mmCIF file of C-alpha atoms in Angstrom:
data_model
loop_
_atom_site.group_PDB
_atom_site.id
_atom_site.type_symbol
_atom_site.label_atom_id
_atom_site.label_comp_id
_atom_site.label_asym_id
_atom_site.label_seq_id
_atom_site.Cartn_x
_atom_site.Cartn_y
_atom_site.Cartn_z
ATOM 1 C CA UNK A 1359 -176.307 -75.430 -123.670
ATOM 2 C CA UNK A 1360 -173.553 -72.818 -123.358
ATOM 3 C CA UNK A 1361 -171.036 -73.675 -126.107
ATOM 4 C CA UNK A 1362 -167.320 -73.546 -125.390
ATOM 5 C CA UNK A 1363 -165.710 -70.355 -126.651
ATOM 6 C CA UNK A 1364 -162.492 -72.218 -127.519
ATOM 7 C CA UNK A 1365 -164.383 -73.996 -130.306
ATOM 8 C CA UNK A 1366 -165.493 -70.679 -131.840
ATOM 9 C CA UNK A 1367 -162.250 -69.260 -133.145
ATOM 10 C CA UNK A 1368 -163.721 -66.650 -135.452
ATOM 11 C CA UNK A 1369 -165.195 -63.289 -134.576
ATOM 12 C CA UNK A 1370 -168.690 -63.524 -133.162
ATOM 13 C CA UNK A 1371 -171.447 -62.116 -135.330
ATOM 14 C CA UNK A 1372 -174.166 -59.967 -133.793
ATOM 15 C CA UNK A 1373 -177.598 -61.676 -134.064
ATOM 16 C CA UNK A 1374 -179.082 -59.255 -136.602
ATOM 17 C CA UNK A 1375 -180.565 -60.216 -139.954
ATOM 18 C CA UNK A 1376 -177.216 -60.177 -141.755
ATOM 19 C CA UNK A 1377 -175.868 -63.611 -142.685
ATOM 20 C CA UNK A 1378 -173.094 -64.812 -140.354
ATOM 21 C CA UNK A 1379 -170.711 -65.398 -143.249
ATOM 22 C CA UNK A 1380 -171.154 -61.750 -144.254
ATOM 23 C CA UNK A 1381 -169.754 -60.748 -140.847
ATOM 24 C CA UNK A 1382 -166.813 -63.103 -141.363
ATOM 25 C CA UNK A 1383 -166.131 -61.639 -144.803
ATOM 26 C CA UNK A 1384 -166.382 -58.083 -143.484
ATOM 27 C CA UNK A 1385 -163.872 -58.875 -140.724
ATOM 28 C CA UNK A 1386 -161.468 -60.422 -143.237
ATOM 29 C CA UNK A 1387 -161.684 -57.320 -145.443
ATOM 30 C CA UNK A 1388 -161.105 -55.061 -142.454
ATOM 31 C CA UNK A 1389 -157.944 -56.848 -141.295
ATOM 32 C CA UNK A 1390 -156.634 -57.158 -144.875
ATOM 33 C CA UNK A 1391 -157.204 -53.473 -145.622
ATOM 34 C CA UNK A 1392 -153.846 -51.715 -145.994
ATOM 35 C CA UNK A 1393 -155.437 -48.435 -144.893
ATOM 36 C CA UNK A 1394 -156.082 -49.964 -141.439
ATOM 37 C CA UNK A 1395 -152.744 -49.428 -139.698
ATOM 38 C CA UNK A 1396 -151.487 -50.571 -136.309
ATOM 39 C CA UNK A 1397 -150.755 -46.998 -135.260
ATOM 40 C CA UNK A 1398 -154.295 -46.003 -136.217
ATOM 41 C CA UNK A 1399 -155.810 -48.848 -134.202
ATOM 42 C CA UNK A 1400 -153.532 -48.001 -131.284
ATOM 43 C CA UNK A 1401 -154.697 -44.375 -131.121
ATOM 44 C CA UNK A 1402 -158.007 -45.039 -129.272
ATOM 45 C CA UNK A 1403 -156.050 -47.073 -126.706
ATOM 46 C CA UNK A 1404 -153.536 -44.253 -126.268
ATOM 47 C CA UNK A 1405 -156.397 -41.765 -125.876
ATOM 48 C CA UNK A 1406 -157.904 -44.034 -123.201
ATOM 49 C CA UNK A 1407 -154.529 -44.110 -121.435
ATOM 50 C CA UNK A 1408 -154.328 -40.296 -121.408
ATOM 51 C CA UNK A 1409 -157.843 -40.038 -119.960
ATOM 52 C CA UNK A 1410 -157.296 -42.849 -117.450
ATOM 53 C CA UNK A 1411 -153.981 -41.469 -116.198
ATOM 54 C CA UNK A 1412 -155.570 -38.062 -115.583
ATOM 55 C CA UNK A 1413 -158.498 -39.662 -113.717
ATOM 56 C CA UNK A 1414 -157.027 -42.635 -111.831
ATOM 57 C CA UNK A 1415 -153.343 -41.802 -111.209
ATOM 58 C CA UNK A 1416 -152.032 -39.566 -108.429
ATOM 59 C CA UNK A 1417 -148.335 -38.829 -108.770
ATOM 60 C CA UNK A 1418 -147.161 -41.420 -111.301
ATOM 61 C CA UNK A 1419 -148.568 -43.814 -113.870
ATOM 62 C CA UNK A 1420 -147.211 -47.362 -113.701
ATOM 63 C CA UNK A 1421 -146.172 -48.836 -117.042
ATOM 64 C CA UNK A 1422 -145.759 -52.621 -116.882
ATOM 65 C CA UNK A 1423 -143.743 -54.329 -119.629
ATOM 66 C CA UNK A 1424 -143.924 -58.065 -120.279
ATOM 67 C CA UNK A 1425 -143.847 -60.720 -122.987
ATOM 68 C CA UNK A 1426 -146.128 -63.636 -123.814
ATOM 69 C CA UNK A 1427 -145.717 -66.401 -126.374
ATOM 70 C CA UNK A 1428 -148.649 -67.060 -128.662
ATOM 71 C CA UNK A 1429 -148.684 -70.707 -129.676
ATOM 72 C CA UNK A 1430 -150.193 -71.756 -132.991
ATOM 73 C CA UNK A 1431 -150.202 -75.085 -134.820
ATOM 74 C CA UNK A 1432 -152.234 -73.765 -137.747
ATOM 75 C CA UNK A 1433 -150.709 -74.723 -141.108
ATOM 76 C CA UNK A 1434 -152.271 -71.681 -142.767
ATOM 77 C CA UNK A 1435 -150.030 -69.375 -140.721
ATOM 78 C CA UNK A 1436 -146.784 -69.348 -142.724
ATOM 79 C CA UNK A 1437 -144.917 -66.701 -140.667
ATOM 80 C CA UNK A 1438 -144.835 -68.459 -137.286
ATOM 81 C CA UNK A 1439 -141.436 -69.543 -135.974
ATOM 82 C CA UNK A 1440 -139.774 -71.671 -133.306
ATOM 83 C CA UNK A 1441 -139.431 -69.141 -130.508
ATOM 84 C CA UNK A 1442 -137.164 -71.186 -128.219
ATOM 85 C CA UNK A 1443 -137.235 -74.753 -129.607
ATOM 86 C CA UNK A 1444 -138.783 -76.830 -132.378
ATOM 87 C CA UNK A 1445 -142.135 -77.385 -130.659
ATOM 88 C CA UNK A 1446 -142.469 -73.846 -129.279
ATOM 89 C CA UNK A 1447 -144.078 -72.460 -132.443
ATOM 90 C CA UNK A 1448 -145.976 -69.195 -132.834
ATOM 91 C CA UNK A 1449 -145.376 -65.484 -132.284
ATOM 92 C CA UNK A 1450 -143.818 -63.475 -129.473
ATOM 93 C CA UNK A 1451 -145.932 -60.629 -128.055
ATOM 94 C CA UNK A 1452 -144.519 -57.654 -126.140
ATOM 95 C CA UNK A 1453 -147.039 -55.446 -124.332
ATOM 96 C CA UNK A 1454 -146.805 -52.277 -122.246
ATOM 97 C CA UNK A 1455 -149.786 -51.771 -119.923
ATOM 98 C CA UNK A 1456 -150.633 -48.642 -117.909
ATOM 99 C CA UNK A 1457 -152.078 -49.192 -114.410
ATOM 100 C CA UNK A 1458 -153.034 -46.781 -111.633
ATOM 101 C CA UNK A 1459 -150.457 -45.952 -108.964
ATOM 102 C CA UNK A 1460 -153.323 -45.674 -106.441
ATOM 103 C CA UNK A 1461 -155.324 -48.858 -106.943
ATOM 104 C CA UNK A 1462 -153.468 -51.025 -109.455
ATOM 105 C CA UNK A 1463 -156.488 -50.761 -111.764
ATOM 106 C CA UNK A 1464 -155.482 -51.556 -115.392
ATOM 107 C CA UNK A 1465 -156.108 -48.584 -117.685
ATOM 108 C CA UNK A 1466 -154.932 -49.346 -121.229
ATOM 109 C CA UNK A 1467 -152.125 -50.992 -123.227
ATOM 110 C CA UNK A 1468 -150.043 -48.197 -124.765
ATOM 111 C CA UNK A 1469 -147.717 -50.266 -126.953
ATOM 112 C CA UNK A 1470 -147.612 -53.745 -128.473
ATOM 113 C CA UNK A 1471 -145.168 -55.574 -130.708
ATOM 114 C CA UNK A 1472 -145.745 -58.974 -132.344
ATOM 115 C CA UNK A 1473 -142.638 -60.787 -133.589
ATOM 116 C CA UNK A 1474 -142.952 -63.276 -136.454
ATOM 117 C CA UNK A 1475 -140.546 -65.266 -138.601
ATOM 118 C CA UNK A 1476 -140.460 -62.401 -141.104
ATOM 119 C CA UNK A 1477 -139.889 -59.577 -138.627
ATOM 120 C CA UNK A 1478 -142.004 -57.636 -136.163
ATOM 121 C CA UNK A 1479 -145.112 -55.470 -136.214
ATOM 122 C CA UNK A 1480 -145.318 -52.700 -133.612
ATOM 123 C CA UNK A 1481 -147.785 -49.974 -132.763
ATOM 124 C CA UNK A 1482 -144.845 -47.564 -132.519
ATOM 125 C CA UNK A 1483 -141.777 -46.842 -134.644
ATOM 126 C CA UNK A 1484 -141.816 -48.299 -138.158
ATOM 127 C CA UNK A 1485 -145.204 -48.248 -139.882
ATOM 128 C CA UNK A 1486 -144.480 -51.469 -141.794
ATOM 129 C CA UNK A 1487 -142.720 -54.770 -141.121
ATOM 130 C CA UNK A 1488 -139.565 -54.140 -139.105
ATOM 131 C CA UNK A 1489 -136.593 -56.466 -138.588
ATOM 132 C CA UNK A 1490 -136.737 -58.642 -135.486
ATOM 133 C CA UNK A 1491 -135.349 -56.863 -132.451
ATOM 134 C CA UNK A 1492 -132.393 -58.819 -131.085
ATOM 135 C CA UNK A 1493 -133.512 -59.044 -127.433
ATOM 136 C CA UNK A 1494 -136.611 -58.407 -125.358
ATOM 137 C CA UNK A 1495 -134.907 -55.611 -123.445
ATOM 138 C CA UNK A 1496 -133.861 -53.902 -126.691
ATOM 139 C CA UNK A 1497 -137.554 -53.980 -127.635
ATOM 140 C CA UNK A 1498 -138.707 -52.516 -124.354
ATOM 141 C CA UNK A 1499 -135.961 -49.865 -124.383
ATOM 142 C CA UNK A 1500 -137.168 -48.646 -127.780
ATOM 143 C CA UNK A 1501 -140.710 -48.682 -126.420
ATOM 144 C CA UNK A 1502 -139.719 -46.633 -123.356
ATOM 145 C CA UNK A 1503 -138.193 -43.971 -125.617
ATOM 146 C CA UNK A 1504 -141.407 -43.881 -127.665
ATOM 147 C CA UNK A 1505 -143.623 -43.531 -124.580
ATOM 148 C CA UNK A 1506 -141.489 -40.684 -123.211
ATOM 149 C CA UNK A 1507 -142.571 -38.589 -126.194
ATOM 150 C CA UNK A 1508 -146.325 -39.166 -125.694
ATOM 151 C CA UNK A 1509 -146.837 -36.359 -123.175
ATOM 152 C CA UNK A 1510 -148.774 -38.265 -120.523
ATOM 153 C CA UNK A 1511 -150.147 -36.166 -117.657
ATOM 154 C CA UNK A 1512 -148.120 -38.067 -115.033
ATOM 155 C CA UNK A 1513 -144.541 -39.392 -115.230
ATOM 156 C CA UNK A 1514 -144.256 -43.085 -116.062
ATOM 157 C CA UNK A 1515 -142.593 -45.611 -113.778
ATOM 158 C CA UNK A 1516 -141.523 -48.653 -115.819
ATOM 159 C CA UNK A 1517 -141.964 -52.052 -114.108
ATOM 160 C CA UNK A 1518 -140.200 -55.158 -115.419
ATOM 161 C CA UNK A 1519 -139.815 -58.673 -114.038
ATOM 162 C CA UNK A 1520 -136.423 -60.352 -113.519
ATOM 163 C CA UNK A 1521 -135.706 -60.248 -117.246
ATOM 164 C CA UNK A 1522 -135.086 -56.535 -116.696
ATOM 165 C CA UNK A 1523 -132.067 -57.253 -114.479
ATOM 166 C CA UNK A 1524 -129.570 -56.119 -117.133
ATOM 167 C CA UNK A 1525 -127.051 -53.475 -116.125
ATOM 168 C CA UNK A 1526 -126.446 -52.469 -119.740
ATOM 169 C CA UNK A 1527 -130.117 -51.642 -120.273
ATOM 170 C CA UNK A 1528 -130.462 -50.062 -116.829
ATOM 171 C CA UNK A 1529 -127.648 -47.683 -117.804
ATOM 172 C CA UNK A 1530 -129.526 -46.919 -121.028
ATOM 173 C CA UNK A 1531 -132.697 -46.121 -119.053
ATOM 174 C CA UNK A 1532 -130.709 -43.987 -116.627
ATOM 175 C CA UNK A 1533 -129.165 -41.951 -119.430
ATOM 176 C CA UNK A 1534 -132.655 -41.400 -120.891
ATOM 177 C CA UNK A 1535 -133.881 -40.094 -117.515
ATOM 178 C CA UNK A 1536 -136.605 -42.706 -117.067
ATOM 179 C CA UNK A 1537 -137.912 -44.039 -113.750
ATOM 180 C CA UNK A 1538 -137.682 -47.805 -113.305
ATOM 181 C CA UNK A 1539 -138.572 -50.582 -110.882
ATOM 182 C CA UNK A 1540 -137.082 -53.991 -111.655
ATOM 183 C CA UNK A 1541 -137.033 -57.333 -109.892
ATOM 184 C CA UNK A 1542 -133.416 -58.493 -109.719
ATOM 185 C CA UNK A 1543 -131.780 -61.885 -109.375
ATOM 186 C CA UNK A 1544 -130.112 -63.198 -106.232
ATOM 187 C CA UNK A 1545 -126.498 -63.447 -107.338
ATOM 188 C CA UNK A 1546 -125.447 -60.304 -109.288
ATOM 189 C CA UNK A 1547 -123.104 -58.254 -107.138
ATOM 190 C CA UNK A 1548 -123.543 -54.663 -105.995
ATOM 191 C CA UNK A 1549 -121.517 -52.318 -103.844
ATOM 192 C CA UNK A 1550 -122.964 -51.932 -100.367
ATOM 193 C CA UNK A 1551 -121.343 -50.380 -97.292
ATOM 194 C CA UNK A 1552 -117.909 -50.499 -98.917
ATOM 195 C CA UNK A 1553 -118.198 -54.172 -99.929
ATOM 196 C CA UNK A 1554 -119.052 -55.995 -103.128
ATOM 197 C CA UNK A 1555 -121.808 -58.468 -102.262
ATOM 198 C CA UNK A 1556 -124.453 -60.523 -104.019
ATOM 199 C CA UNK A 1557 -127.941 -59.018 -103.740
ATOM 200 C CA UNK A 1558 -129.185 -61.953 -101.638
ATOM 201 C CA UNK A 1559 -126.305 -61.485 -99.213
ATOM 202 C CA UNK A 1560 -127.102 -57.779 -98.869
ATOM 203 C CA UNK A 1561 -130.717 -58.727 -98.107
ATOM 204 C CA UNK A 1562 -129.588 -60.956 -95.234
ATOM 205 C CA UNK A 1563 -127.873 -57.986 -93.518
ATOM 206 C CA UNK A 1564 -130.985 -55.788 -93.408
ATOM 207 C CA UNK A 1565 -133.566 -55.105 -90.713
ATOM 208 C CA UNK A 1566 -137.168 -55.720 -91.788
ATOM 209 C CA UNK A 1567 -140.393 -53.910 -90.901
ATOM 210 C CA UNK A 1568 -143.791 -55.605 -90.648
ATOM 211 C CA UNK A 1569 -145.806 -53.810 -93.333
ATOM 212 C CA UNK A 1570 -149.121 -55.336 -94.450
ATOM 213 C CA UNK A 1571 -151.101 -58.552 -94.640
ATOM 214 C CA UNK A 1572 -151.391 -60.165 -98.047
ATOM 215 C CA UNK A 1573 -152.781 -63.402 -99.434
ATOM 216 C CA UNK A 1574 -150.092 -65.832 -100.522
ATOM 217 C CA UNK A 1575 -151.123 -69.219 -101.962
ATOM 218 C CA UNK A 1576 -154.584 -68.928 -100.489
ATOM 219 C CA UNK A 1577 -153.506 -67.987 -96.960
ATOM 220 C CA UNK A 1578 -153.043 -64.622 -95.250
ATOM 221 C CA UNK A 1579 -149.475 -63.796 -94.183
ATOM 222 C CA UNK A 1580 -147.529 -60.697 -93.235
ATOM 223 C CA UNK A 1581 -145.289 -58.899 -95.685
ATOM 224 C CA UNK A 1582 -141.993 -57.586 -94.287
ATOM 225 C CA UNK A 1583 -140.021 -54.862 -96.080
ATOM 226 C CA UNK A 1584 -136.409 -53.703 -95.878
ATOM 227 C CA UNK A 1585 -134.336 -51.393 -98.040
ATOM 228 C CA UNK A 1586 -130.847 -49.988 -98.479
ATOM 229 C CA UNK A 1587 -128.797 -47.941 -100.928
ATOM 230 C CA UNK A 1588 -126.541 -49.822 -103.353
ATOM 231 C CA UNK A 1589 -124.362 -48.990 -106.355
ATOM 232 C CA UNK A 1590 -124.214 -51.030 -109.558
ATOM 233 C CA UNK A 1591 -120.693 -51.051 -110.964
ATOM 234 C CA UNK A 1592 -120.432 -54.359 -112.841
ATOM 235 C CA UNK A 1593 -119.784 -54.490 -116.570
ATOM 236 C CA UNK A 1594 -122.621 -55.288 -118.943
ATOM 237 C CA UNK A 1595 -122.774 -58.642 -120.718
ATOM 238 C CA UNK A 1596 -124.213 -58.128 -124.227
ATOM 239 C CA UNK A 1597 -126.263 -60.887 -125.834
ATOM 240 C CA UNK A 1598 -124.059 -63.559 -127.402
ATOM 241 C CA UNK A 1599 -126.727 -64.844 -129.821
ATOM 242 C CA UNK A 1600 -125.002 -63.381 -132.867
ATOM 243 C CA UNK A 1601 -121.420 -64.058 -131.908
ATOM 244 C CA UNK A 1602 -119.054 -63.228 -129.071
ATOM 245 C CA UNK A 1603 -119.153 -59.706 -127.654
ATOM 246 C CA UNK A 1604 -116.860 -58.488 -124.860
ATOM 247 C CA UNK A 1605 -118.175 -57.106 -121.601
ATOM 248 C CA UNK A 1606 -119.000 -53.400 -121.614
ATOM 249 C CA UNK A 1607 -117.961 -51.345 -118.575
ATOM 250 C CA UNK A 1608 -120.043 -48.299 -117.743
ATOM 251 C CA UNK A 1609 -120.778 -45.553 -115.254
ATOM 252 C CA UNK A 1610 -121.855 -46.519 -111.702
ATOM 253 C CA UNK A 1611 -125.607 -46.496 -111.110
ATOM 254 C CA UNK A 1612 -126.968 -45.497 -107.699
ATOM 255 C CA UNK A 1613 -130.122 -47.397 -106.778
ATOM 256 C CA UNK A 1614 -132.313 -48.593 -103.926
ATOM 257 C CA UNK A 1615 -132.524 -52.286 -103.094
ATOM 258 C CA UNK A 1616 -135.948 -53.150 -101.667
ATOM 259 C CA UNK A 1617 -136.453 -56.609 -100.180
ATOM 260 C CA UNK A 1618 -139.989 -57.960 -99.794
ATOM 261 C CA UNK A 1619 -140.515 -61.098 -97.720
ATOM 262 C CA UNK A 1620 -143.640 -63.115 -96.994
ATOM 263 C CA UNK A 1621 -143.245 -64.614 -93.513
ATOM 264 C CA UNK A 1622 -145.458 -67.173 -91.786
ATOM 265 C CA UNK A 1623 -146.640 -66.799 -88.188
ATOM 266 C CA UNK A 1624 -143.927 -69.312 -87.240
ATOM 267 C CA UNK A 1625 -141.221 -67.062 -88.725
ATOM 268 C CA UNK A 1626 -140.568 -69.088 -91.895
ATOM 269 C CA UNK A 1627 -139.711 -67.057 -95.001
ATOM 270 C CA UNK A 1628 -142.204 -68.310 -97.583
ATOM 271 C CA UNK A 1629 -141.144 -66.052 -100.456
ATOM 272 C CA UNK A 1630 -138.702 -63.255 -101.160
ATOM 273 C CA UNK A 1631 -138.521 -60.639 -103.918
ATOM 274 C CA UNK A 1632 -135.464 -58.459 -104.516
ATOM 275 C CA UNK A 1633 -136.474 -55.191 -106.153
ATOM 276 C CA UNK A 1634 -134.331 -52.328 -107.410
ATOM 277 C CA UNK A 1635 -135.386 -48.799 -108.336
ATOM 278 C CA UNK A 1636 -134.017 -45.323 -108.978
ATOM 279 C CA UNK A 1637 -137.064 -43.558 -107.468
ATOM 280 C CA UNK A 1638 -135.785 -41.633 -104.422
ATOM 281 C CA UNK A 1639 -139.036 -40.162 -103.072
ATOM 282 C CA UNK A 1640 -141.402 -43.176 -102.944
ATOM 283 C CA UNK A 1641 -141.330 -45.274 -99.772
ATOM 284 C CA UNK A 1642 -140.219 -48.902 -99.984
ATOM 285 C CA UNK A 1643 -143.603 -50.350 -98.984
ATOM 286 C CA UNK A 1644 -145.285 -48.516 -101.865
ATOM 287 C CA UNK A 1645 -142.673 -49.735 -104.354
ATOM 288 C CA UNK A 1646 -143.258 -53.300 -103.163
ATOM 289 C CA UNK A 1647 -147.011 -52.822 -103.634
ATOM 290 C CA UNK A 1648 -146.458 -51.423 -107.127
ATOM 291 C CA UNK A 1649 -144.472 -54.498 -108.076
ATOM 292 C CA UNK A 1650 -147.272 -56.686 -106.716
ATOM 293 C CA UNK A 1651 -149.603 -54.921 -109.179
ATOM 294 C CA UNK A 1652 -147.352 -56.075 -112.013
ATOM 295 C CA UNK A 1653 -149.585 -59.158 -112.004
ATOM 296 C CA UNK A 1654 -152.223 -57.098 -113.840
ATOM 297 C CA UNK A 1655 -150.421 -57.678 -117.134
ATOM 298 C CA UNK A 1656 -150.574 -61.440 -116.565
ATOM 299 C CA UNK A 1657 -154.325 -61.064 -116.041
ATOM 300 C CA UNK A 1658 -154.500 -59.113 -119.312
ATOM 301 C CA UNK A 1659 -152.736 -61.929 -121.166
ATOM 302 C CA UNK A 1660 -155.126 -64.431 -119.564
ATOM 303 C CA UNK A 1661 -158.109 -62.335 -120.673
ATOM 304 C CA UNK A 1662 -156.759 -62.367 -124.226
ATOM 305 C CA UNK A 1663 -155.697 -66.018 -124.358
ATOM 306 C CA UNK A 1664 -157.959 -68.063 -122.066
ATOM 307 C CA UNK A 1665 -160.695 -66.261 -120.178
ATOM 308 C CA UNK A 1666 -162.086 -63.940 -122.810
ATOM 309 C CA UNK A 1667 -160.898 -63.763 -126.406
ATOM 310 C CA UNK A 1668 -159.254 -67.181 -127.014
ATOM 311 C CA UNK A 1669 -156.379 -65.498 -128.849
ATOM 312 C CA UNK A 1670 -154.499 -68.714 -129.609
ATOM 313 C CA UNK A 1671 -157.475 -70.080 -131.559
ATOM 314 C CA UNK A 1672 -157.729 -67.177 -133.998
ATOM 315 C CA UNK A 1673 -157.713 -68.161 -137.666
ATOM 316 C CA UNK A 1674 -156.144 -65.025 -139.172
ATOM 317 C CA UNK A 1675 -153.293 -66.163 -141.408
ATOM 318 C CA UNK A 1676 -150.574 -63.589 -140.694
ATOM 319 C CA UNK A 1677 -148.948 -61.790 -137.794
ATOM 320 C CA UNK A 1678 -150.159 -58.457 -139.181
ATOM 321 C CA UNK A 1679 -153.816 -59.561 -139.162
ATOM 322 C CA UNK A 1680 -153.383 -61.047 -135.665
ATOM 323 C CA UNK A 1681 -151.859 -57.721 -134.513
ATOM 324 C CA UNK A 1682 -154.810 -55.732 -135.839
ATOM 325 C CA UNK A 1683 -157.385 -58.003 -134.219
ATOM 326 C CA UNK A 1684 -155.368 -57.947 -131.001
ATOM 327 C CA UNK A 1685 -155.736 -54.164 -130.812
ATOM 328 C CA UNK A 1686 -159.489 -54.373 -131.398
ATOM 329 C CA UNK A 1687 -159.776 -56.967 -128.615
ATOM 330 C CA UNK A 1688 -157.692 -54.706 -126.374
ATOM 331 C CA UNK A 1689 -160.311 -51.975 -126.860
ATOM 332 C CA UNK A 1690 -162.932 -54.396 -125.504
ATOM 333 C CA UNK A 1691 -160.714 -55.047 -122.462
ATOM 334 C CA UNK A 1692 -160.331 -51.307 -121.835
ATOM 335 C CA UNK A 1693 -164.121 -50.887 -121.952
ATOM 336 C CA UNK A 1694 -164.561 -53.627 -119.345
ATOM 337 C CA UNK A 1695 -161.845 -52.133 -117.113
ATOM 338 C CA UNK A 1696 -163.603 -48.767 -117.230
ATOM 339 C CA UNK A 1697 -166.914 -50.367 -116.261
ATOM 340 C CA UNK A 1698 -165.202 -52.210 -113.390
ATOM 341 C CA UNK A 1699 -163.478 -49.056 -112.093
ATOM 342 C CA UNK A 1700 -166.413 -46.612 -112.314
ATOM 343 C CA UNK A 1701 -167.646 -45.397 -108.901
ATOM 344 C CA UNK A 1702 -171.201 -44.312 -109.760
ATOM 345 C CA UNK A 1703 -174.361 -46.099 -108.625
ATOM 346 C CA UNK A 1704 -175.353 -46.572 -112.274
ATOM 347 C CA UNK A 1705 -172.063 -48.360 -112.982
ATOM 348 C CA UNK A 1706 -172.555 -50.611 -109.955
ATOM 349 C CA UNK A 1707 -176.014 -51.581 -111.205
ATOM 350 C CA UNK A 1708 -174.617 -52.231 -114.689
ATOM 351 C CA UNK A 1709 -171.897 -54.489 -113.255
ATOM 352 C CA UNK A 1710 -174.467 -56.519 -111.313
ATOM 353 C CA UNK A 1711 -176.639 -56.825 -114.441
ATOM 354 C CA UNK A 1712 -173.720 -57.907 -116.656
ATOM 355 C CA UNK A 1713 -172.611 -60.506 -114.112
ATOM 356 C CA UNK A 1714 -176.108 -62.012 -114.208
ATOM 357 C CA UNK A 1715 -176.114 -62.071 -117.999
ATOM 358 C CA UNK A 1716 -172.708 -63.741 -118.111
ATOM 359 C CA UNK A 1717 -173.979 -66.836 -116.287
ATOM 360 C CA UNK A 1718 -170.565 -67.150 -114.631
ATOM 361 C CA UNK A 1719 -170.196 -68.611 -111.161
ATOM 362 C CA UNK A 1720 -167.929 -66.541 -108.902
ATOM 363 C CA UNK A 1721 -166.584 -66.597 -105.370
ATOM 364 C CA UNK A 1722 -168.364 -64.706 -102.623
ATOM 365 C CA UNK A 1723 -165.109 -62.823 -101.987
ATOM 366 C CA UNK A 1724 -164.842 -61.790 -105.646
ATOM 367 C CA UNK A 1725 -168.303 -60.990 -107.006
ATOM 368 C CA UNK A 1726 -166.982 -59.106 -110.065
ATOM 369 C CA UNK A 1727 -164.465 -60.460 -112.594
ATOM 370 C CA UNK A 1728 -163.269 -58.958 -115.862
ATOM 371 C CA UNK A 1729 -163.936 -62.132 -117.939
ATOM 372 C CA UNK A 1730 -167.504 -62.304 -116.642
ATOM 373 C CA UNK A 1731 -168.107 -58.608 -117.354
ATOM 374 C CA UNK A 1732 -166.768 -59.144 -120.871
ATOM 375 C CA UNK A 1733 -169.082 -62.117 -121.426
ATOM 376 C CA UNK A 1734 -172.083 -60.304 -119.955
ATOM 377 C CA UNK A 1735 -171.465 -57.203 -122.052
ATOM 378 C CA UNK A 1736 -171.484 -59.329 -125.215
ATOM 379 C CA UNK A 1737 -174.822 -60.898 -124.221
ATOM 380 C CA UNK A 1738 -176.282 -57.455 -123.520
ATOM 381 C CA UNK A 1739 -175.111 -56.039 -126.880
ATOM 382 C CA UNK A 1740 -176.575 -59.100 -128.588
ATOM 383 C CA UNK A 1741 -179.894 -58.583 -126.812
ATOM 384 C CA UNK A 1742 -180.026 -54.954 -127.894
ATOM 385 C CA UNK A 1743 -179.234 -55.946 -131.477
ATOM 386 C CA UNK A 1744 -181.992 -58.560 -131.472
ATOM 387 C CA UNK A 1745 -184.559 -56.080 -130.190
ATOM 388 C CA UNK A 1746 -183.612 -53.637 -132.954
ATOM 389 C CA UNK A 1747 -183.434 -56.222 -135.764
ATOM 390 C CA UNK A 1748 -186.616 -58.242 -135.091
ATOM 391 C CA UNK A 1749 -190.208 -57.251 -134.428
ATOM 392 C CA UNK A 1750 -192.038 -58.593 -131.357
ATOM 393 C CA UNK A 1751 -194.117 -60.801 -133.640
ATOM 394 C CA UNK A 1752 -191.020 -62.335 -135.246
ATOM 395 C CA UNK A 1753 -189.490 -63.000 -131.840
ATOM 396 C CA UNK A 1754 -192.729 -64.631 -130.636
ATOM 397 C CA UNK A 1755 -192.736 -66.920 -133.666
ATOM 398 C CA UNK A 1756 -189.093 -67.907 -133.084
ATOM 399 C CA UNK A 1757 -189.861 -68.558 -129.415
ATOM 400 C CA UNK A 1758 -192.751 -70.855 -130.364
ATOM 401 C CA UNK A 1759 -190.494 -72.840 -132.689
ATOM 402 C CA UNK A 1760 -187.742 -73.150 -130.056
ATOM 403 C CA UNK A 1761 -190.205 -74.336 -127.406
ATOM 404 C CA UNK A 1762 -191.342 -77.150 -129.678
ATOM 405 C CA UNK A 1763 -187.785 -78.522 -129.689
ATOM 406 C CA UNK A 1764 -187.490 -78.054 -125.929
ATOM 407 C CA UNK A 1765 -190.682 -80.092 -125.455
ATOM 408 C CA UNK A 1766 -192.592 -77.342 -123.689
ATOM 409 C CA UNK A 1767 -195.806 -75.522 -124.402
ATOM 410 C CA UNK A 1768 -195.560 -71.848 -125.277
#
């Protein structure tokens, strides 16, 4: 009798005595209100990031940047666009998520940008509709500059997947003095030991150290780590989307190449990641672990799109309204992350209680999940609202009516 959340695209209404349509109308007015700005909705998330960094981070705060496409087929959304091809229709979401450098615990999203056919809406920079940024890395570079001015208690280390392997943008980050950790591709060449070699060829010359056991595709294997100093000297290749642009030479960039391999007991290399960073004082094994925690932003997208909020079923009719609701949903995620990370006995009891209320089935090895905590918290808030809105006599009468339909005696 548990209805599928995907079929309930609108905001849920608390079970008080207010008509459900009134809640829908109130939500519409809230998201349509011009006084409700993205920067204003972002502020509680930024405050949570400041508090979380001070509490959960040791030397650095990890800032993970990534993009996710939001697919919509709704005819009432007139500002969607074909992101890559004719059937890839929707919006493009860029998010920057802070996680702990000690545990990988997600703390809070500190910046978001939603790109539509008409332009983009961001929680930073322009307060109104801005022109579309030409490339993802231009977006994230602007975001990095914004975050540098926020005065966080710990320095940020910016983590980006292979899309961040752009020497032109790396030079921009270097000139801005930011700390970065990027996964790089196999073939771009670097200078190493007086030779110009592809990154994968440099990796094959290194000696590896057995570091830690990790789970890879459901099985436990050993992770092996190697590192070396390299220099990036190649010219940048600007985006050619708006016409031909010549290569742009630039200053050499000194960096560390960290190679992470997952190796079976038989010696077979099951996976390999080539990482590059300008952090001189953090050991290679820690940098590899930090990159592993980059997966937290994928879990955040899953919580928004599939396992919690069903983002791609929302019925708001514009990118601006979607952006506002997205920030409100992000606040719910931050609340759940704080409950999951709390170390007190009271928090542990609350987690156990919320898991029971959620009705979710979980693995023995993973008794707590963020989607289940989110679902359980909603049930608990609904229960509290019911107890405040209805008298015991009214609840008893409703119970008697329900039991008649269930075919049981009261």
